[in-house]
JSON list of C-alpha atoms and ligand atoms in Angstrom, two decimals:
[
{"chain": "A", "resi": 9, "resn": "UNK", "atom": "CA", "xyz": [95.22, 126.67, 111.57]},
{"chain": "A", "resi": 10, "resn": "UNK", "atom": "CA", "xyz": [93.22, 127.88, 108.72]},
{"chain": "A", "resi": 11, "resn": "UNK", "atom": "CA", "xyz": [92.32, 126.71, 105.38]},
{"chain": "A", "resi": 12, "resn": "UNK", "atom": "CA", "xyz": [93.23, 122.95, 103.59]},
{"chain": "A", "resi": 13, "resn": "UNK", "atom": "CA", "xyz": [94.72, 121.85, 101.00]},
{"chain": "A", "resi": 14, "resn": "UNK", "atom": "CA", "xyz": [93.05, 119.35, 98.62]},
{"chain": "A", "resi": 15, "resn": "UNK", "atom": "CA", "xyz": [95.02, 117.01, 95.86]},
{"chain": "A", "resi": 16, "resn": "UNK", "atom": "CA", "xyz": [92.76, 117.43, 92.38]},
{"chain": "A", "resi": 17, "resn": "UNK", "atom": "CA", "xyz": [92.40, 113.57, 92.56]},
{"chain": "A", "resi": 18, "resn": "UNK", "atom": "CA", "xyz": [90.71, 113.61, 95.17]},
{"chain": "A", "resi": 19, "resn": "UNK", "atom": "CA", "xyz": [88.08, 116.07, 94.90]},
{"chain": "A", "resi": 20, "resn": "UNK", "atom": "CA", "xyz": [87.76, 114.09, 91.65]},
{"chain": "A", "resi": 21, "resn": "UNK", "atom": "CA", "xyz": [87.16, 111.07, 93.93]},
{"chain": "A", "resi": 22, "resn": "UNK", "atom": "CA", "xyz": [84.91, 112.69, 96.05]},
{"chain": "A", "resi": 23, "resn": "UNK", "atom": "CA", "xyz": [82.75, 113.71, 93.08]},
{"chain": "A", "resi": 24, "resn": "UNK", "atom": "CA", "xyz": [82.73, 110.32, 91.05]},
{"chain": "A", "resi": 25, "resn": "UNK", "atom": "CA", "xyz": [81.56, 109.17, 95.06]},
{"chain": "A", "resi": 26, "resn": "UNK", "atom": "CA", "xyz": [78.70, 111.58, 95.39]},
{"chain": "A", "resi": 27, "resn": "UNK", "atom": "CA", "xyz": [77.46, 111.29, 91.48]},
{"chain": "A", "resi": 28, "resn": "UNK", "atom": "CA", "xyz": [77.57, 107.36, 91.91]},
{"chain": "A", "resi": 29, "resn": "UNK", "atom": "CA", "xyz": [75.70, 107.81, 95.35]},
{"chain": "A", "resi": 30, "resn": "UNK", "atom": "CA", "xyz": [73.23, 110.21, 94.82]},
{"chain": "A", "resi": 31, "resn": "UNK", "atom": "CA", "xyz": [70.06, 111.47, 95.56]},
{"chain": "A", "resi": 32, "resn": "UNK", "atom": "CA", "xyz": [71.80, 109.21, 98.59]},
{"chain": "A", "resi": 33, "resn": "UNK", "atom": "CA", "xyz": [74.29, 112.06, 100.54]},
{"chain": "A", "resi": 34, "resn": "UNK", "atom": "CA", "xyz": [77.55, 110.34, 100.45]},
{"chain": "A", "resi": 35, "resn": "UNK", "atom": "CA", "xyz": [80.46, 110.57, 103.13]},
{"chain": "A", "resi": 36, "resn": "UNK", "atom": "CA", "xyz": [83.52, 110.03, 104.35]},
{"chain": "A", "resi": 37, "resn": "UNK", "atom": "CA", "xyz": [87.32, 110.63, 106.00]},
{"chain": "A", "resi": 38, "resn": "UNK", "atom": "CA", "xyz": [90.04, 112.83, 104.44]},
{"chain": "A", "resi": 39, "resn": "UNK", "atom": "CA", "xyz": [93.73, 112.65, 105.95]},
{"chain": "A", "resi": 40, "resn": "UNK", "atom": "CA", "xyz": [96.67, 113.84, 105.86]},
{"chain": "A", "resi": 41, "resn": "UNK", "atom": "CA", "xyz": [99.55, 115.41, 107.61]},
{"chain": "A", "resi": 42, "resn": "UNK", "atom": "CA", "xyz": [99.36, 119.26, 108.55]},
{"chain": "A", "resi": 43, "resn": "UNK", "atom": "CA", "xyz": [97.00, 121.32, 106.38]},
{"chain": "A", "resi": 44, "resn": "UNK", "atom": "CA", "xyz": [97.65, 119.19, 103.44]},
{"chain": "A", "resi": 45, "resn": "UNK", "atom": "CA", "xyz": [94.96, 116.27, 102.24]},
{"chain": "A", "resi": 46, "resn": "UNK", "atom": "CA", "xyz": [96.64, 113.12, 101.28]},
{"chain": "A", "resi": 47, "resn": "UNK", "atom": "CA", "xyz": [93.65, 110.37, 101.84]},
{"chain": "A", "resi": 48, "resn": "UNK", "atom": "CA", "xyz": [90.68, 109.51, 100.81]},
{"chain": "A", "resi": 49, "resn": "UNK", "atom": "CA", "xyz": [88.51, 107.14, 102.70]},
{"chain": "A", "resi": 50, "resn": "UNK", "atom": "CA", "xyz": [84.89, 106.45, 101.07]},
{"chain": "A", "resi": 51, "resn": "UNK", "atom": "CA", "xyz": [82.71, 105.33, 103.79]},
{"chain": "A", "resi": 52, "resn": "UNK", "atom": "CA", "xyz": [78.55, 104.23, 103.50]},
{"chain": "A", "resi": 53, "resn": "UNK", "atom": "CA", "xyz": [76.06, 106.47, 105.06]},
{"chain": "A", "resi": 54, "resn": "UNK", "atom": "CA", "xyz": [74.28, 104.06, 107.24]},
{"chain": "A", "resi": 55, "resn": "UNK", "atom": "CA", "xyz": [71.27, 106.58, 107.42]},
{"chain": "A", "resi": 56, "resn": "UNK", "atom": "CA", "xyz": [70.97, 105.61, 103.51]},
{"chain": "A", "resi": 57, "resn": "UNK", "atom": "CA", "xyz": [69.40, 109.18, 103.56]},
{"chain": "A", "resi": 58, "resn": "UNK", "atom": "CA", "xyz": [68.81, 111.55, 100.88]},
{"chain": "A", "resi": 59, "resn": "UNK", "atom": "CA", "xyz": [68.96, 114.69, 103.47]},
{"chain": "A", "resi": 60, "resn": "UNK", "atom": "CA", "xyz": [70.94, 113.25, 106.10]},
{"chain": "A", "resi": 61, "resn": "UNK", "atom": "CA", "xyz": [74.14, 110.66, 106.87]},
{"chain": "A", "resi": 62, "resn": "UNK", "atom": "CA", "xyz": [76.20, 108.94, 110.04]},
{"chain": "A", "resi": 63, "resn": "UNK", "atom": "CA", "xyz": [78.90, 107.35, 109.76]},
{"chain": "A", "resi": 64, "resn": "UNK", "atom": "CA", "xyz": [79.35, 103.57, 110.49]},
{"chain": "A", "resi": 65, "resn": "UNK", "atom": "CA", "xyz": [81.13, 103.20, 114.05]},
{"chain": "A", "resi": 66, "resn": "UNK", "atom": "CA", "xyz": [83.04, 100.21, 112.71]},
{"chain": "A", "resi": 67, "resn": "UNK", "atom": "CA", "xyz": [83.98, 101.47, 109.27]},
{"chain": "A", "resi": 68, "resn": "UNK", "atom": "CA", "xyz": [85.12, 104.98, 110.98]},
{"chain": "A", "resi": 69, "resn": "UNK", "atom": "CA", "xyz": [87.59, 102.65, 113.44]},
{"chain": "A", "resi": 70, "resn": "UNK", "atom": "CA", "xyz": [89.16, 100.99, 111.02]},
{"chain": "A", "resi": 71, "resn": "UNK", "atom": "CA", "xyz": [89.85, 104.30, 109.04]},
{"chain": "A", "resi": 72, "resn": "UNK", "atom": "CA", "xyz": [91.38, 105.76, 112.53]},
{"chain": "A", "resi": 73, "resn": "UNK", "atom": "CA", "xyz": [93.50, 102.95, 112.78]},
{"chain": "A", "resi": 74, "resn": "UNK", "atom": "CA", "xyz": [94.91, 102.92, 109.17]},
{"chain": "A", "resi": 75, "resn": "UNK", "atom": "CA", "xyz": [95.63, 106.60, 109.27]},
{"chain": "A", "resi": 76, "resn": "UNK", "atom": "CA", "xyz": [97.01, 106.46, 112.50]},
{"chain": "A", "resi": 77, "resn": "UNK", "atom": "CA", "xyz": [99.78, 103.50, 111.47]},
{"chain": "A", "resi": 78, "resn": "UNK", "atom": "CA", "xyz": [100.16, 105.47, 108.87]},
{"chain": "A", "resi": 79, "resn": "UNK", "atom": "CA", "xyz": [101.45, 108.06, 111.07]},
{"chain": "A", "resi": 80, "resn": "UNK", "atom": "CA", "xyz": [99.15, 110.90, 109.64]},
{"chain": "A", "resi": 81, "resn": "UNK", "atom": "CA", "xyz": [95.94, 112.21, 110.86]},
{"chain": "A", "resi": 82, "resn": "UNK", "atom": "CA", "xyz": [92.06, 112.29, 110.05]},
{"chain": "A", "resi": 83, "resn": "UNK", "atom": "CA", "xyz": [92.21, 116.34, 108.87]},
{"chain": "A", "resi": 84, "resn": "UNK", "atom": "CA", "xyz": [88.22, 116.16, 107.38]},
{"chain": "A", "resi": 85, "resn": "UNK", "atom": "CA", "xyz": [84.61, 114.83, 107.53]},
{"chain": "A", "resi": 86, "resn": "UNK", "atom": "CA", "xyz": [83.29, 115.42, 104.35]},
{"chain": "A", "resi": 87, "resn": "UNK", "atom": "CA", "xyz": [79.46, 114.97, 102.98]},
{"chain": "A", "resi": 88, "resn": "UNK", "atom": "CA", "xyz": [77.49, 115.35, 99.83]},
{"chain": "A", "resi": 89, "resn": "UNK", "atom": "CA", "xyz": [74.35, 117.46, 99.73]},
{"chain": "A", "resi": 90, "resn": "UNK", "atom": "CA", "xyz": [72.61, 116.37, 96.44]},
{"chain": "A", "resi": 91, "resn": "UNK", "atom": "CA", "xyz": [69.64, 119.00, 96.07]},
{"chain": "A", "resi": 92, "resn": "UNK", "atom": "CA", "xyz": [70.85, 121.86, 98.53]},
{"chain": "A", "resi": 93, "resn": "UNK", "atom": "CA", "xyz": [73.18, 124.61, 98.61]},
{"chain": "A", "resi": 94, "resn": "UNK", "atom": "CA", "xyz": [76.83, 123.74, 100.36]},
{"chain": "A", "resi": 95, "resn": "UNK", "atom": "CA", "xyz": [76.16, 125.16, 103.58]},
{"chain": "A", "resi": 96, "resn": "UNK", "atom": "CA", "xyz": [75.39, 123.36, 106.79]},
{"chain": "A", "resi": 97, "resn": "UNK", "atom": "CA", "xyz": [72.08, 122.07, 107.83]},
{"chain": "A", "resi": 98, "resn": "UNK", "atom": "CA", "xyz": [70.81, 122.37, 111.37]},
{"chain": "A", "resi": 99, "resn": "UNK", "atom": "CA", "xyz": [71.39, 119.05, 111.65]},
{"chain": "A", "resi": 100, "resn": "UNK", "atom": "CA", "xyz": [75.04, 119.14, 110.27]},
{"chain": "A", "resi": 101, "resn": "UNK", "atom": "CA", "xyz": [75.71, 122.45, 113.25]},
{"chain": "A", "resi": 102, "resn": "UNK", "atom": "CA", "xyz": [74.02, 120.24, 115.55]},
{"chain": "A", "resi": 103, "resn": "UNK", "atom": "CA", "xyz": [76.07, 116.67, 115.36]},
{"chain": "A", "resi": 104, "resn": "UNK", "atom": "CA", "xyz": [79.61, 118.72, 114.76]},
{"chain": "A", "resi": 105, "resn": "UNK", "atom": "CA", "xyz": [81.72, 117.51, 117.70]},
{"chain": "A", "resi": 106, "resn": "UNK", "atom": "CA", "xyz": [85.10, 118.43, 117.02]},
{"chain": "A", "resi": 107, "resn": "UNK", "atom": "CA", "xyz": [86.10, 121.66, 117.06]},
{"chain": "A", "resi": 108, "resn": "UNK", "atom": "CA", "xyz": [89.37, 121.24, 115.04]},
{"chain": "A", "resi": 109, "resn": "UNK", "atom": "CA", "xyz": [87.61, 119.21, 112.12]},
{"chain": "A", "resi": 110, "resn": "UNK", "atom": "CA", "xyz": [87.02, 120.73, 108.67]},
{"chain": "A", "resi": 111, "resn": "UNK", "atom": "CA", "xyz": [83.24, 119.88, 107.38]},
{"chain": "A", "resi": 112, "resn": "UNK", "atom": "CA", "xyz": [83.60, 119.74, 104.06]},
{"chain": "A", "resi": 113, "resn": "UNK", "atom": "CA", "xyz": [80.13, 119.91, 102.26]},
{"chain": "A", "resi": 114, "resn": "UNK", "atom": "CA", "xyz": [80.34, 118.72, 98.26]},
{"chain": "A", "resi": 115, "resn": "UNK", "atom": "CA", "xyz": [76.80, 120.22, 97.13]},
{"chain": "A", "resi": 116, "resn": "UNK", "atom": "CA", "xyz": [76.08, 118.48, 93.53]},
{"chain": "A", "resi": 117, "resn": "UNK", "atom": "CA", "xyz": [72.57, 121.24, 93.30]},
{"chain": "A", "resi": 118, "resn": "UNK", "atom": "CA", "xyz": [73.79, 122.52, 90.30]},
{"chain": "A", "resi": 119, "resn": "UNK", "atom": "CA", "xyz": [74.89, 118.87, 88.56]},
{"chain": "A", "resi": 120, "resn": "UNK", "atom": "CA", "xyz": [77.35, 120.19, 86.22]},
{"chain": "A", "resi": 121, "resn": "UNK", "atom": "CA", "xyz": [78.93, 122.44, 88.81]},
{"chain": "A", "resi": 122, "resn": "UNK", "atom": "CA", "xyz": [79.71, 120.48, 91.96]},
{"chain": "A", "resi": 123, "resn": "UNK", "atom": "CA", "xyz": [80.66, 123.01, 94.78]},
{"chain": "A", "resi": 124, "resn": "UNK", "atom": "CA", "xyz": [82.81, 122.31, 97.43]},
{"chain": "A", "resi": 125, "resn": "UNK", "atom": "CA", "xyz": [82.73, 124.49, 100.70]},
{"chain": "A", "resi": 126, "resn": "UNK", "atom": "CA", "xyz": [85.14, 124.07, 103.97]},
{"chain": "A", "resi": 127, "resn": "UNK", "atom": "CA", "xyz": [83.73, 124.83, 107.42]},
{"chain": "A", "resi": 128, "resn": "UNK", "atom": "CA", "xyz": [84.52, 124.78, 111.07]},
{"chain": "A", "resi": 129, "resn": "UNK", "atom": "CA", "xyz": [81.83, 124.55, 113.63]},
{"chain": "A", "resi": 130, "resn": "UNK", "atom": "CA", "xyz": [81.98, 124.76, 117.07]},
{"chain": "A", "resi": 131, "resn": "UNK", "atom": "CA", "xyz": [79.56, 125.24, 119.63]},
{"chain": "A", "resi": 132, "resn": "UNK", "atom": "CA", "xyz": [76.78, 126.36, 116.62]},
{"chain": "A", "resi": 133, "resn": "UNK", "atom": "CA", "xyz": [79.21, 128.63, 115.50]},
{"chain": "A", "resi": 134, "resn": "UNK", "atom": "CA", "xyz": [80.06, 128.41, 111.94]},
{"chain": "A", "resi": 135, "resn": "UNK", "atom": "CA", "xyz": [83.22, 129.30, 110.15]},
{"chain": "A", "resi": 136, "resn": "UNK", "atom": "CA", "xyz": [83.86, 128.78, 106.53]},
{"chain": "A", "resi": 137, "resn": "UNK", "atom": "CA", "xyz": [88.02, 128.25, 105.94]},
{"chain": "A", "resi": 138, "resn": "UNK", "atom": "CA", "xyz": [89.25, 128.34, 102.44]},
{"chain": "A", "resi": 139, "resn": "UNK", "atom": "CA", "xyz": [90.00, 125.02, 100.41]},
{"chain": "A", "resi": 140, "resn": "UNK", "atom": "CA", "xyz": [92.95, 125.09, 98.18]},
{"chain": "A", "resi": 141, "resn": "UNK", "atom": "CA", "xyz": [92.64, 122.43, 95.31]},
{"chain": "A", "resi": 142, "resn": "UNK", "atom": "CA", "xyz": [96.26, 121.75, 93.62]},
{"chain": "A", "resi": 143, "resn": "UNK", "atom": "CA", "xyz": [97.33, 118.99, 91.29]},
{"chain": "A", "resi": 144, "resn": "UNK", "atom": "CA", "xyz": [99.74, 116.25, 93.01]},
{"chain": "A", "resi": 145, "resn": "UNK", "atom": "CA", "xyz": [101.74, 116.06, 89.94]},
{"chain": "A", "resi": 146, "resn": "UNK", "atom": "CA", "xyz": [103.36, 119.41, 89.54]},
{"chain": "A", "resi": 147, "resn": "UNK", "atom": "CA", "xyz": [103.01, 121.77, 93.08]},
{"chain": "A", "resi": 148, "resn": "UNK", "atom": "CA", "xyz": [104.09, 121.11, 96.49]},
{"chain": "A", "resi": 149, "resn": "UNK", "atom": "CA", "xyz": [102.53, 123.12, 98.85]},
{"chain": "A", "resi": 150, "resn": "UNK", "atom": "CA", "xyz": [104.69, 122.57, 101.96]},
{"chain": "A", "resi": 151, "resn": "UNK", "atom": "CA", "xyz": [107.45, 124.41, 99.49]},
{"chain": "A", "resi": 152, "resn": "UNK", "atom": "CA", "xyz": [105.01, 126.85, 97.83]},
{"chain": "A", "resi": 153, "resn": "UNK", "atom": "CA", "xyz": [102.96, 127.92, 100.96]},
{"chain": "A", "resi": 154, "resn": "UNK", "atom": "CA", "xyz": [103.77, 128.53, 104.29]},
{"chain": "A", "resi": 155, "resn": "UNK", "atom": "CA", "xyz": [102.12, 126.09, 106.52]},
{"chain": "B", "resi": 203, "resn": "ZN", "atom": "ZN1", "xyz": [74.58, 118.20, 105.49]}
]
């Protein structure tokens, strides 16, 4: 398992998120099915922190149990960094549990160039994967790619 695939709509989500939240970093849940993105779930950074975020217990439940009815999976953890570089803090090598979760990081320094960087961590070790954007309407990648 390597890199992800992300629908254009939502990495537009994920930016209209992180403009309307910042300097506050913004977070939240991607899922899908495979490699391939097909969720967005928004959640509030209960640290209400402009270098830092959790996750709310309750709201990241009631994601788990949607997208598991929904017979997918939770592929991503994504985050915003509003003034710094998309890379992971200290903090963000320190609190990643999961080895087979992407990190996304959504880095708004440059504010007319959002950049959007896929990592797994593990054990302090730090891996970026690539992140394939494609638009829903015309490209499939479970024909185009091989997954
Ligand atoms: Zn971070």
């Amino acid at each position: 398992m390597t890199g992800l695939f992300l629908p254009q709509r939502i990495l537009d989500a994920m930016i209209l998120q992180a403009e309307a939240e910042d300097p506050i970093e913004a977070c939240g849940l991607l899922s899908g099915q495979e490699r391939i993105v097909r969720e967005i779930y928004e959640l509030t950074n209960a640290d209400d922190s402009e270098d830092h975020f959790s996750m709310l217990p309750a709201e990241q439940f009631a994601v788990a149990k949607k997208v598991r009815a929904a017979g997918m999976e939770i592929l991503a953890v994504y985050h915003t960094h509003p003034t710094s570089p998309a890379r992971p803090s200290e903090e963000d090598i320190r609190l990643a549990f999961t080895p087979n979760m992407v990190y996304l990081i959504l880095s708004l320094m440059v504010p007319w160039r959002p950049e959007l960087r896929g990592f797994r961590i593990h054990d302090g070790d730090v891996v970026e994967i690539p992140i394939q954007v494609f638009d829903d309407q015309d490209f499939d990648p479970a024909q185009d790619y091989v997954i």
